[in-house]
Coordinates of C-alpha atoms and ligand atoms in Angstrom, one line a residue:
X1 CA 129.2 134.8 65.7
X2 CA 130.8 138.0 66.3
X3 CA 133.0 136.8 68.7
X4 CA 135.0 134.7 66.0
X5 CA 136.1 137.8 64.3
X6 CA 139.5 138.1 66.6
X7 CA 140.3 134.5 65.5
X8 CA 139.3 135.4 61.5
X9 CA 141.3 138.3 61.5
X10 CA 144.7 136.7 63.3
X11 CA 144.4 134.2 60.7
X12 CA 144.5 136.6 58.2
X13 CA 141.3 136.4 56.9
X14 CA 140.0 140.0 55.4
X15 CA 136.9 140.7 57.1
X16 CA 134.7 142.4 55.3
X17 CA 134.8 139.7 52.3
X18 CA 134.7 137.0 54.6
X19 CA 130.9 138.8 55.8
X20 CA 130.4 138.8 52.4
X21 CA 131.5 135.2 51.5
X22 CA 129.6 134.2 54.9
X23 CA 125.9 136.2 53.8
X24 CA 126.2 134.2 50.4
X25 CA 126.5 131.1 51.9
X26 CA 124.2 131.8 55.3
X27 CA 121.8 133.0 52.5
X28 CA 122.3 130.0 50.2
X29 CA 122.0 127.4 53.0
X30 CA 118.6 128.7 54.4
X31 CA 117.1 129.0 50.7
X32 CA 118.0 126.3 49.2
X33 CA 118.6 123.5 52.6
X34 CA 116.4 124.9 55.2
X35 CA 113.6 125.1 52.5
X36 CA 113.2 121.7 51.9
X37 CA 110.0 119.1 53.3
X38 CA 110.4 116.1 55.5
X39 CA 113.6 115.9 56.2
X40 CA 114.9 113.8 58.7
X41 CA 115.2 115.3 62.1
X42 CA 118.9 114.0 62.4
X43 CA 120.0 116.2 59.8
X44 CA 120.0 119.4 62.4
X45 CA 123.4 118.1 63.2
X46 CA 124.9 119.0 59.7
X47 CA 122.5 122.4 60.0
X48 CA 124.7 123.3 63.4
X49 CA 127.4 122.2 61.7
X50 CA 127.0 124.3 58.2
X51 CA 126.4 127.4 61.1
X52 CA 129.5 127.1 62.7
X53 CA 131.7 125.9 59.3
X54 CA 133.7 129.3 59.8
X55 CA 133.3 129.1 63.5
X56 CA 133.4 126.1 65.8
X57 CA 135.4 123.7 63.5
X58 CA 138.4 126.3 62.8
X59 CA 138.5 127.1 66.6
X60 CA 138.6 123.4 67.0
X61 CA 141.6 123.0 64.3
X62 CA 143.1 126.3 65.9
X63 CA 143.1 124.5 69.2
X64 CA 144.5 121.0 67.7
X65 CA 147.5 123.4 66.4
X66 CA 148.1 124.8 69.9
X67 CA 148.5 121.4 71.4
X68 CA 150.7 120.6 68.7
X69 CA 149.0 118.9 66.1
X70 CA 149.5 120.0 62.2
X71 CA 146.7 120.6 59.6
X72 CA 146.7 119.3 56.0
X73 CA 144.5 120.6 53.1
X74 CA 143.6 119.1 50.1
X75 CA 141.9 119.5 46.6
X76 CA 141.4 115.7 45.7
X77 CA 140.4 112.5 47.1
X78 CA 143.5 111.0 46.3
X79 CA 145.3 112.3 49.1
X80 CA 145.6 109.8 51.6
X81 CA 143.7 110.4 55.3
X82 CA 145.1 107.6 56.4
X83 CA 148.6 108.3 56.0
X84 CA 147.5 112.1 57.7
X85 CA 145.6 110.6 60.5
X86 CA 148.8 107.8 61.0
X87 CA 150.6 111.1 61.2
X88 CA 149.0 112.5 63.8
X89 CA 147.8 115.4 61.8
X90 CA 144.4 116.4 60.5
X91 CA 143.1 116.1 57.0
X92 CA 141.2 118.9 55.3
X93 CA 139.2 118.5 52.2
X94 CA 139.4 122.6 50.7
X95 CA 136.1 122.9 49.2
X96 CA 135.9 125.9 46.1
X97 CA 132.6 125.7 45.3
X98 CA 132.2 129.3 45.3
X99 CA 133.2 131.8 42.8
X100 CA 135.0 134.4 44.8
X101 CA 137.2 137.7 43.6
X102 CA 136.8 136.8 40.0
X103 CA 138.4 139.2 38.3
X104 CA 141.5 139.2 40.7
X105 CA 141.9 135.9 39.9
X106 CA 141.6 136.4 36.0
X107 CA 144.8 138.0 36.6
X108 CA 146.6 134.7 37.7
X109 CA 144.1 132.1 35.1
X110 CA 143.1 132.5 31.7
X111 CA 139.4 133.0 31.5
X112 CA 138.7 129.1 30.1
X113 CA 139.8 127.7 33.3
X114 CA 137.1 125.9 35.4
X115 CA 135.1 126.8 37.8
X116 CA 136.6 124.9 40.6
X117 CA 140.2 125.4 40.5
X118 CA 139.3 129.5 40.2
X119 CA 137.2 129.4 42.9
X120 CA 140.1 127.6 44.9
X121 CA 142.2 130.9 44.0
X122 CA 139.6 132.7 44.6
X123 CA 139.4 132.0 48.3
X124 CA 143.1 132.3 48.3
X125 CA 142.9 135.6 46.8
X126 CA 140.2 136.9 48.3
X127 CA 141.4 135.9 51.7
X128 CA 138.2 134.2 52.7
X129 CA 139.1 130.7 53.6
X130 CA 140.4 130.2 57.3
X131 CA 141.1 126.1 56.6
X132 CA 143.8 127.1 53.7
X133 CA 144.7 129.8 56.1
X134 CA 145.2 127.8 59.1
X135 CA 146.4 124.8 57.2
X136 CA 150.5 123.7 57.7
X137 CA 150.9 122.1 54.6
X138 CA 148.7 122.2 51.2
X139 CA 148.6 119.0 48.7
X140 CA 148.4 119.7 44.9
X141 CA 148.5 117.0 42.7
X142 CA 149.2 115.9 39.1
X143 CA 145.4 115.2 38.3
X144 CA 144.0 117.3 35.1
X145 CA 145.8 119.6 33.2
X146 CA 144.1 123.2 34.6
X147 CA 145.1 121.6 38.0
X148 CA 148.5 120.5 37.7
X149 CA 149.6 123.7 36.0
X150 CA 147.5 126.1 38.6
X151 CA 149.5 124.3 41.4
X152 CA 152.5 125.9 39.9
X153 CA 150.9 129.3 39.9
X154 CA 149.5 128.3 43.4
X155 CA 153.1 128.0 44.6
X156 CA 153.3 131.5 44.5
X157 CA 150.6 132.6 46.6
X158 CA 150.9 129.8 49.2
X159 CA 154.4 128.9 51.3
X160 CA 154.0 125.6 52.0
X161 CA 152.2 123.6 48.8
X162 CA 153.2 120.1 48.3
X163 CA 152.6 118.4 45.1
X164 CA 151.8 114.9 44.7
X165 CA 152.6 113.5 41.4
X166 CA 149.7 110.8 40.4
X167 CA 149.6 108.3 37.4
X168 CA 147.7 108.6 34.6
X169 CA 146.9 105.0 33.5
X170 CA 145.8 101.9 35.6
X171 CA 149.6 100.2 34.5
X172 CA 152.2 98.3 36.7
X173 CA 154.3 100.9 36.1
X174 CA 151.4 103.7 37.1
X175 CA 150.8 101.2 40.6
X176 CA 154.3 102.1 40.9
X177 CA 154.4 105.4 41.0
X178 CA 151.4 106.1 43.1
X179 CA 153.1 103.6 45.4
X180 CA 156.2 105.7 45.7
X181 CA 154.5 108.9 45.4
X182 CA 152.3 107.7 48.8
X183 CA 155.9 106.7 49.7
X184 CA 156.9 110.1 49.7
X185 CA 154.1 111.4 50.8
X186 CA 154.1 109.2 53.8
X187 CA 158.1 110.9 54.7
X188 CA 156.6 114.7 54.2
X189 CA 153.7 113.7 57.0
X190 CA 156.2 112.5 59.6
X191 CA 158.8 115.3 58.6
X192 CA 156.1 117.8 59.2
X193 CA 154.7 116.6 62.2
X194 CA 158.1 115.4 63.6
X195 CA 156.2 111.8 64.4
X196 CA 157.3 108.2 62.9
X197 CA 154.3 106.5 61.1
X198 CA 154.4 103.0 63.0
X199 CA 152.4 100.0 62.6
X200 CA 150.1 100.9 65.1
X201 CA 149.5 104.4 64.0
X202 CA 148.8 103.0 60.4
X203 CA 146.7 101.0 61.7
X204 CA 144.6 103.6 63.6
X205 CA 144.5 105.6 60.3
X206 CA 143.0 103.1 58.5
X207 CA 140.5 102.3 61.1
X208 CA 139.2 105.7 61.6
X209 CA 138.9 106.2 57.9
X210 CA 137.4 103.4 57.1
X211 CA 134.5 103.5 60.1
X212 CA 133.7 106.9 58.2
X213 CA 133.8 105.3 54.6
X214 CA 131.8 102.4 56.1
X215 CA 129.0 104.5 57.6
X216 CA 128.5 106.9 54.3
X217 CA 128.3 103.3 52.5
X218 CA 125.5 102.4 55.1
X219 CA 123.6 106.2 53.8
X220 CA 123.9 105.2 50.4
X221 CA 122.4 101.5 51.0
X222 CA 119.6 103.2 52.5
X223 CA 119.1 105.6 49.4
X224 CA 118.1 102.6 47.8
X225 CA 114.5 102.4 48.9
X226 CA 111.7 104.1 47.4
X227 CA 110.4 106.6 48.6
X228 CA 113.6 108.5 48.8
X229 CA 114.1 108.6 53.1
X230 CA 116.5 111.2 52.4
X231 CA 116.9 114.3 49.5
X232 CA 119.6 114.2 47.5
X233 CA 121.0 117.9 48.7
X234 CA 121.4 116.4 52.3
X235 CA 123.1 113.4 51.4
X236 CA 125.1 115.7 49.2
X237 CA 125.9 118.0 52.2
X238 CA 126.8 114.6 54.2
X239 CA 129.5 113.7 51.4
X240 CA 130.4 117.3 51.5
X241 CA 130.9 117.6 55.3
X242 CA 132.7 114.5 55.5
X243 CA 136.2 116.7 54.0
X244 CA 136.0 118.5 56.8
X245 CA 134.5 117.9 60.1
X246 CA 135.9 115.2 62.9
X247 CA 136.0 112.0 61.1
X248 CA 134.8 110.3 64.2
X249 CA 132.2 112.4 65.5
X250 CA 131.1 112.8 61.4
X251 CA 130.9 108.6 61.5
X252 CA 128.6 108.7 64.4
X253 CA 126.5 111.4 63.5
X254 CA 126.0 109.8 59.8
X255 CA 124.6 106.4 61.8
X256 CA 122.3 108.5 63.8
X257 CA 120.9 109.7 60.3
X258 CA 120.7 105.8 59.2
X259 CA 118.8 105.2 62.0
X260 CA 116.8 107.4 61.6
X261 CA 116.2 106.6 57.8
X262 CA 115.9 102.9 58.5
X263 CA 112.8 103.8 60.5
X264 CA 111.6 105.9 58.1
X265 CA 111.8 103.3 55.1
X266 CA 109.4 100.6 57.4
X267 CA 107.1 103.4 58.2
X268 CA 107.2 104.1 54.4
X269 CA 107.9 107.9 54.9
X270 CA 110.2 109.6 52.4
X271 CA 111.6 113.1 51.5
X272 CA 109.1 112.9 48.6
X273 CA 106.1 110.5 47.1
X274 CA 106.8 106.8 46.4
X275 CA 107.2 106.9 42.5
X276 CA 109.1 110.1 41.8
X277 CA 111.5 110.0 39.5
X278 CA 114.9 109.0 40.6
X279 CA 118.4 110.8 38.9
X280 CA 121.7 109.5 39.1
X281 CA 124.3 112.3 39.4
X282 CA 127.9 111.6 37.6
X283 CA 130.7 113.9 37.2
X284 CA 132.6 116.5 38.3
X285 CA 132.4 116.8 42.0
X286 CA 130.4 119.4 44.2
X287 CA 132.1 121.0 47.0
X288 CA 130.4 123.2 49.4
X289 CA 128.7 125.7 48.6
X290 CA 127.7 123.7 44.9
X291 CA 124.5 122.6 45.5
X292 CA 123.1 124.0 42.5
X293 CA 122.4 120.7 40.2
X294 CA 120.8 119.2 43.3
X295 CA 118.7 122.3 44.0
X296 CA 117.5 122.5 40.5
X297 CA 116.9 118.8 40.1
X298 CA 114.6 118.4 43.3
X299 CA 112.7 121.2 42.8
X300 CA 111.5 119.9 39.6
X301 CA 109.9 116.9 40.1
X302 CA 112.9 114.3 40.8
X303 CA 115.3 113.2 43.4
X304 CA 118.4 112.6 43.5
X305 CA 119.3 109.0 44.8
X306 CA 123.1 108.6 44.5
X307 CA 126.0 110.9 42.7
X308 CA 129.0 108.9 40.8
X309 CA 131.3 111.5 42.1
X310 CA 134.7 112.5 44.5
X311 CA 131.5 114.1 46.6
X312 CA 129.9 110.9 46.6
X313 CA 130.6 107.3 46.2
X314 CA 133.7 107.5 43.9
X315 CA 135.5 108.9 46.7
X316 CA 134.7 106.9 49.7
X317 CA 133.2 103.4 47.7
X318 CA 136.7 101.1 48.0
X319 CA 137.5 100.5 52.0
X320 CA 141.1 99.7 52.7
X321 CA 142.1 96.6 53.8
X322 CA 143.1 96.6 57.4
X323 CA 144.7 93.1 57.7
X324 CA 148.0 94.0 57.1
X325 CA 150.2 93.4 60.2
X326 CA 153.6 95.5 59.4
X327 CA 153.6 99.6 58.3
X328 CA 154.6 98.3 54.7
X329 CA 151.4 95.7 54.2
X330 CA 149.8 98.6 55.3
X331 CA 150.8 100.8 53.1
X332 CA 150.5 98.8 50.3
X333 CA 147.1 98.5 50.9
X334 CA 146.5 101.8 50.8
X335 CA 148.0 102.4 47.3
X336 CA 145.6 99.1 46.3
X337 CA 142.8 101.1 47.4
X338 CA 143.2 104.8 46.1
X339 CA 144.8 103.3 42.6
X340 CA 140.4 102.3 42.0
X341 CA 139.9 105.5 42.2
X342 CA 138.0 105.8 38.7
X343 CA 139.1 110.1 38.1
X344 CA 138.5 110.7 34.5
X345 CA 142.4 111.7 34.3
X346 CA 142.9 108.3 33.4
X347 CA 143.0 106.7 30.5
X348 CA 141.3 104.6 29.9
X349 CA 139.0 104.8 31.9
X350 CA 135.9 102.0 31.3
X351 CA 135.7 100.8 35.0
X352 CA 133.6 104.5 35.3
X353 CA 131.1 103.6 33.2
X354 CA 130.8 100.0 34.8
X355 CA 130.2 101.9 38.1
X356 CA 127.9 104.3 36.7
X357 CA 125.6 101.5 35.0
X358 CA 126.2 99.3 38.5
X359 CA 125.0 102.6 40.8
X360 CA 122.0 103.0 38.1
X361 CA 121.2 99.2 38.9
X362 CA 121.5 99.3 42.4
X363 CA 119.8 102.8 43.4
X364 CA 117.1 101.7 41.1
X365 CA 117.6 105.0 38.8
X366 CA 115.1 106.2 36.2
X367 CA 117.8 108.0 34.6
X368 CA 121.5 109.7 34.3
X369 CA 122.3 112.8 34.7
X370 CA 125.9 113.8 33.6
X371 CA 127.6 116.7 35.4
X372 CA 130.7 118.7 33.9
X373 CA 131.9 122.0 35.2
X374 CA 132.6 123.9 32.1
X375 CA 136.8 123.8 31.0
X376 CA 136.8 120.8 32.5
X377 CA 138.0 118.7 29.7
X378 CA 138.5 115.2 31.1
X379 CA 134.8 114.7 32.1
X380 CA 133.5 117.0 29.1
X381 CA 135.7 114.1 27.3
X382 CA 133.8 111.0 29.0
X383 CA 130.1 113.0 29.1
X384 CA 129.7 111.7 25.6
X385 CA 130.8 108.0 25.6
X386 CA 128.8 108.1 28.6
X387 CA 125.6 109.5 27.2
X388 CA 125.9 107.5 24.3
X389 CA 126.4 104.4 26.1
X390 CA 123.8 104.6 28.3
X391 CA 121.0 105.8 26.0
X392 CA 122.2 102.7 23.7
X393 CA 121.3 100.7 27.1
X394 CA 117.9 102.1 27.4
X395 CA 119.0 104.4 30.3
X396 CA 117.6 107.9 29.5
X397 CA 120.5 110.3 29.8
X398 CA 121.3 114.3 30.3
X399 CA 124.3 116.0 29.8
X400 CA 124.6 119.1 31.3
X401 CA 127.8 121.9 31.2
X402 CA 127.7 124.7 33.8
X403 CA 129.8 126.6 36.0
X404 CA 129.2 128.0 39.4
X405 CA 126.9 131.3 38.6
X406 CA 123.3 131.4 38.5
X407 CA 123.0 132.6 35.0
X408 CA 122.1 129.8 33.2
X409 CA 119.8 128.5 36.4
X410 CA 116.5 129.3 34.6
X411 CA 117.7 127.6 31.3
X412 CA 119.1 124.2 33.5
X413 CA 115.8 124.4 35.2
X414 CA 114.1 124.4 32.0
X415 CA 115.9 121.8 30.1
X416 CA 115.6 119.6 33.2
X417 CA 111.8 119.5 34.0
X418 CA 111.2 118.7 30.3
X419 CA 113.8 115.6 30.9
X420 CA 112.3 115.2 33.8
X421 CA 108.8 115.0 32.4
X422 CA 109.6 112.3 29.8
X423 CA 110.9 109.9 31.9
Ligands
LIG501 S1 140.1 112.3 41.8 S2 137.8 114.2 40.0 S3 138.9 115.2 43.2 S4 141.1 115.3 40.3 S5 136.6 119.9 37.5 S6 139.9 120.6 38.6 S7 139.1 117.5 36.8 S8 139.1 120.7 35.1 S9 138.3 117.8 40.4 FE1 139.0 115.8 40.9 FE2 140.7 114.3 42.3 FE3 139.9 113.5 39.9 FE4 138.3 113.5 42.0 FE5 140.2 119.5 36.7 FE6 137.8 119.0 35.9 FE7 138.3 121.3 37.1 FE8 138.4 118.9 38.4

């Protein structure tokens, strides 16, 4: 991949930590991904596609900016696609799920910040991302604390961060200001691209995300059967690829994978034996390269069937309604669908734990296991209702706290086979 190194460096990117950055996750990927037994023969296309994450897709973005087309990064799942795509601009999810240049970026966080928002400095810092180099606009938003005050921080390092301010409880008055906030964000898109947001192009937005939504929703379904037709690190890495790649080349590509899997369910063929125990994942989300929990999980005895998660089904479950005739039907539609967005910012929050027990019932899980990146306070908050909830219901439950090194790996590992061994 040599040959992308002009492109890295006019971007900006500094090359030598980039190599560094890419070894880790070249590394990472073949260890922990290309590792793995029976996995369906459809999944090469996310393998090409992990190979060329730093490659083909930014020379792709690069060439949708030469023909005039702007590119959007964001940190959180509620920032609209639709309203992007209706734009005519390209969404892209920015994934820090890496620690990178820690210590510079100890100068700009205190220490107790998590994992995710320093690793998103971190790739700032470092100069290692080419989506946040190549993007025209960034979104912040208003979601947790450590987020909403990094943005401001963040503002520094980056020229063109846009902050969306979200609400905090599922009120009239919060419907309201995600509705004018979407409102506002819907005037930025068509200032920045220079194109009206019509009907039609609403309408197209909706569409494409929803066929995308609608195909991950068909993945899950299949997740369902036992054996497990797929692991859960490569449904992960579907969820995970889905911020980034075409949307509509990523909706075909996740079918072929159904197919594929819907054949292998009649034939009774799975990832592993009929009968192993099956984990629900909840929490914090995972963005590439975060495989960790997954990693450690299935190779000890488990798999992982479904993940309540922004990487997963709490980001993509609700579809939009696409019936609306007129840009503002459409719009509101929108709001209705990102305001179910069950982020543990929001208080209060029970509809989580309805979805957690409903995903537990429906993937046919042997057991919870609850995810929090450390100094991540709203979902440290919720890991214990949670827990106790679900243990009171007979569901067997794990709370586990981590961060993106490998230094507690052998103690996770440890903790989690004997869980794993009860069940
Ligand atoms: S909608 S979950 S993607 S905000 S892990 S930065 S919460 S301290 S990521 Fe999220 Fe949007 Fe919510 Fe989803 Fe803060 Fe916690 Fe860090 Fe987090």
């Amino acid at each position: 991949s040599n040959d992308y190194r002009p492109m890295w460096e006019e971007l900006g990117l500094d090359l030598d930590a980039h190599d560094a950055l890419l070894n880790v996750l070249n590394q990472g990927y073949g260890d922990i991904y290309l590792s793995q037994q029976n996995r369906p023969e459809t999944m090469a296309y996310f393998d090409f596609v992990m190979s060329e994450v730093h490659g083909l897709r930014i020379r792709e973005l690069l060439d949708e900016k030469d023909k005039g087309r702007k590119i959007v990064g964001s940190y959180c799942v509620f920032v609209p696609e639709e309203i992007v795509l209706a734009a005519d601009a390209t969404l892209v999810g920015l994934c820090s799920g890496a620690d990178f240049a820690l210590e510079e970026v100890e100068n700009w966080l205190p220490r107790n910040t998590c994992a995710l928002i320093k690793s998103s400095f971190g790739f700032k810092l470092g100069k290692v991302c080419p989506y946040l180099e190549c993007a025209d606009m960034i979104v912040g938003e208003n979601t947790c604390d450590g987020k909403k005050k990094a943005y401001e921080t963040f503002s520094s390092l980056v020229e063109n961060l846009y902050v969306m301010d979200l609400p905090q409880v599922k009120s009239d008055p919060g419907k309201t200001l995600l509705a004018a906030e979407f409102d506002r964000f819907r005037q930025a898109m068509e200032h920045l691209t220079g194109k009206p947001i019509t009907a039609e192009s609403l309408k197209y937005g909706i569409e494409t995300v929803n066929a995308k939504r609608a195909a991950l929703h068909r993945l899950y379904a299949l997740r369902h059967a036992d054996p497990a037709p797929i692991s859960g690190l490569d449904a992960l890495l579907a969820n995970q690829v889905s911020f980034y790649d075409n949307p509509a080349r990523f909706t075909e590509s996740v079918h072929k994978i159904c197919d594929e899997l819907e054949s292998r369910i009649a034939e009774k063929k799975g990832v592993f034996p009929e009968k192993t125990p099956r984990i629900l994942v909840s929490g914090c989300p995972q963005a590439v390269p975060n495989w960790k929990l997954h990693h450690i999980v299935e190779t000890s005895g488990a798999v992982i069937v479904g993940e309540e998660s922004c990487v997963g089904e709490r980001g993509t479950r609700n579809l939009t309604d696409d019936t609306g005739g007129t840009p503002e039907e459409m719009m509101e539609a929108i709001v209705d669908r990102y305001f179910q967005i069950n982020c543990a910012i929001f208080t209060p929050n029970g509809d989580r734990l309805d979805h957690i027990r409903q995903m537990a019932a429906d993937y046919k899980a042997d057991a919870v296991i609850h995810y929090s990146l450390q100094f991540c306070q709203p979902y440290l908050m919720e890991s214990l209702p949670v827990e106790n909830t679900l243990k009171n219901e007979g569901l067997p439950a794990l709370r586990i706290e981590t961060d993106y090194s490998m230094q507690d790996a052998g103690q996770l590992k440890t903790r989690i086979e004997a869980f794993i061994e009860q069940l």
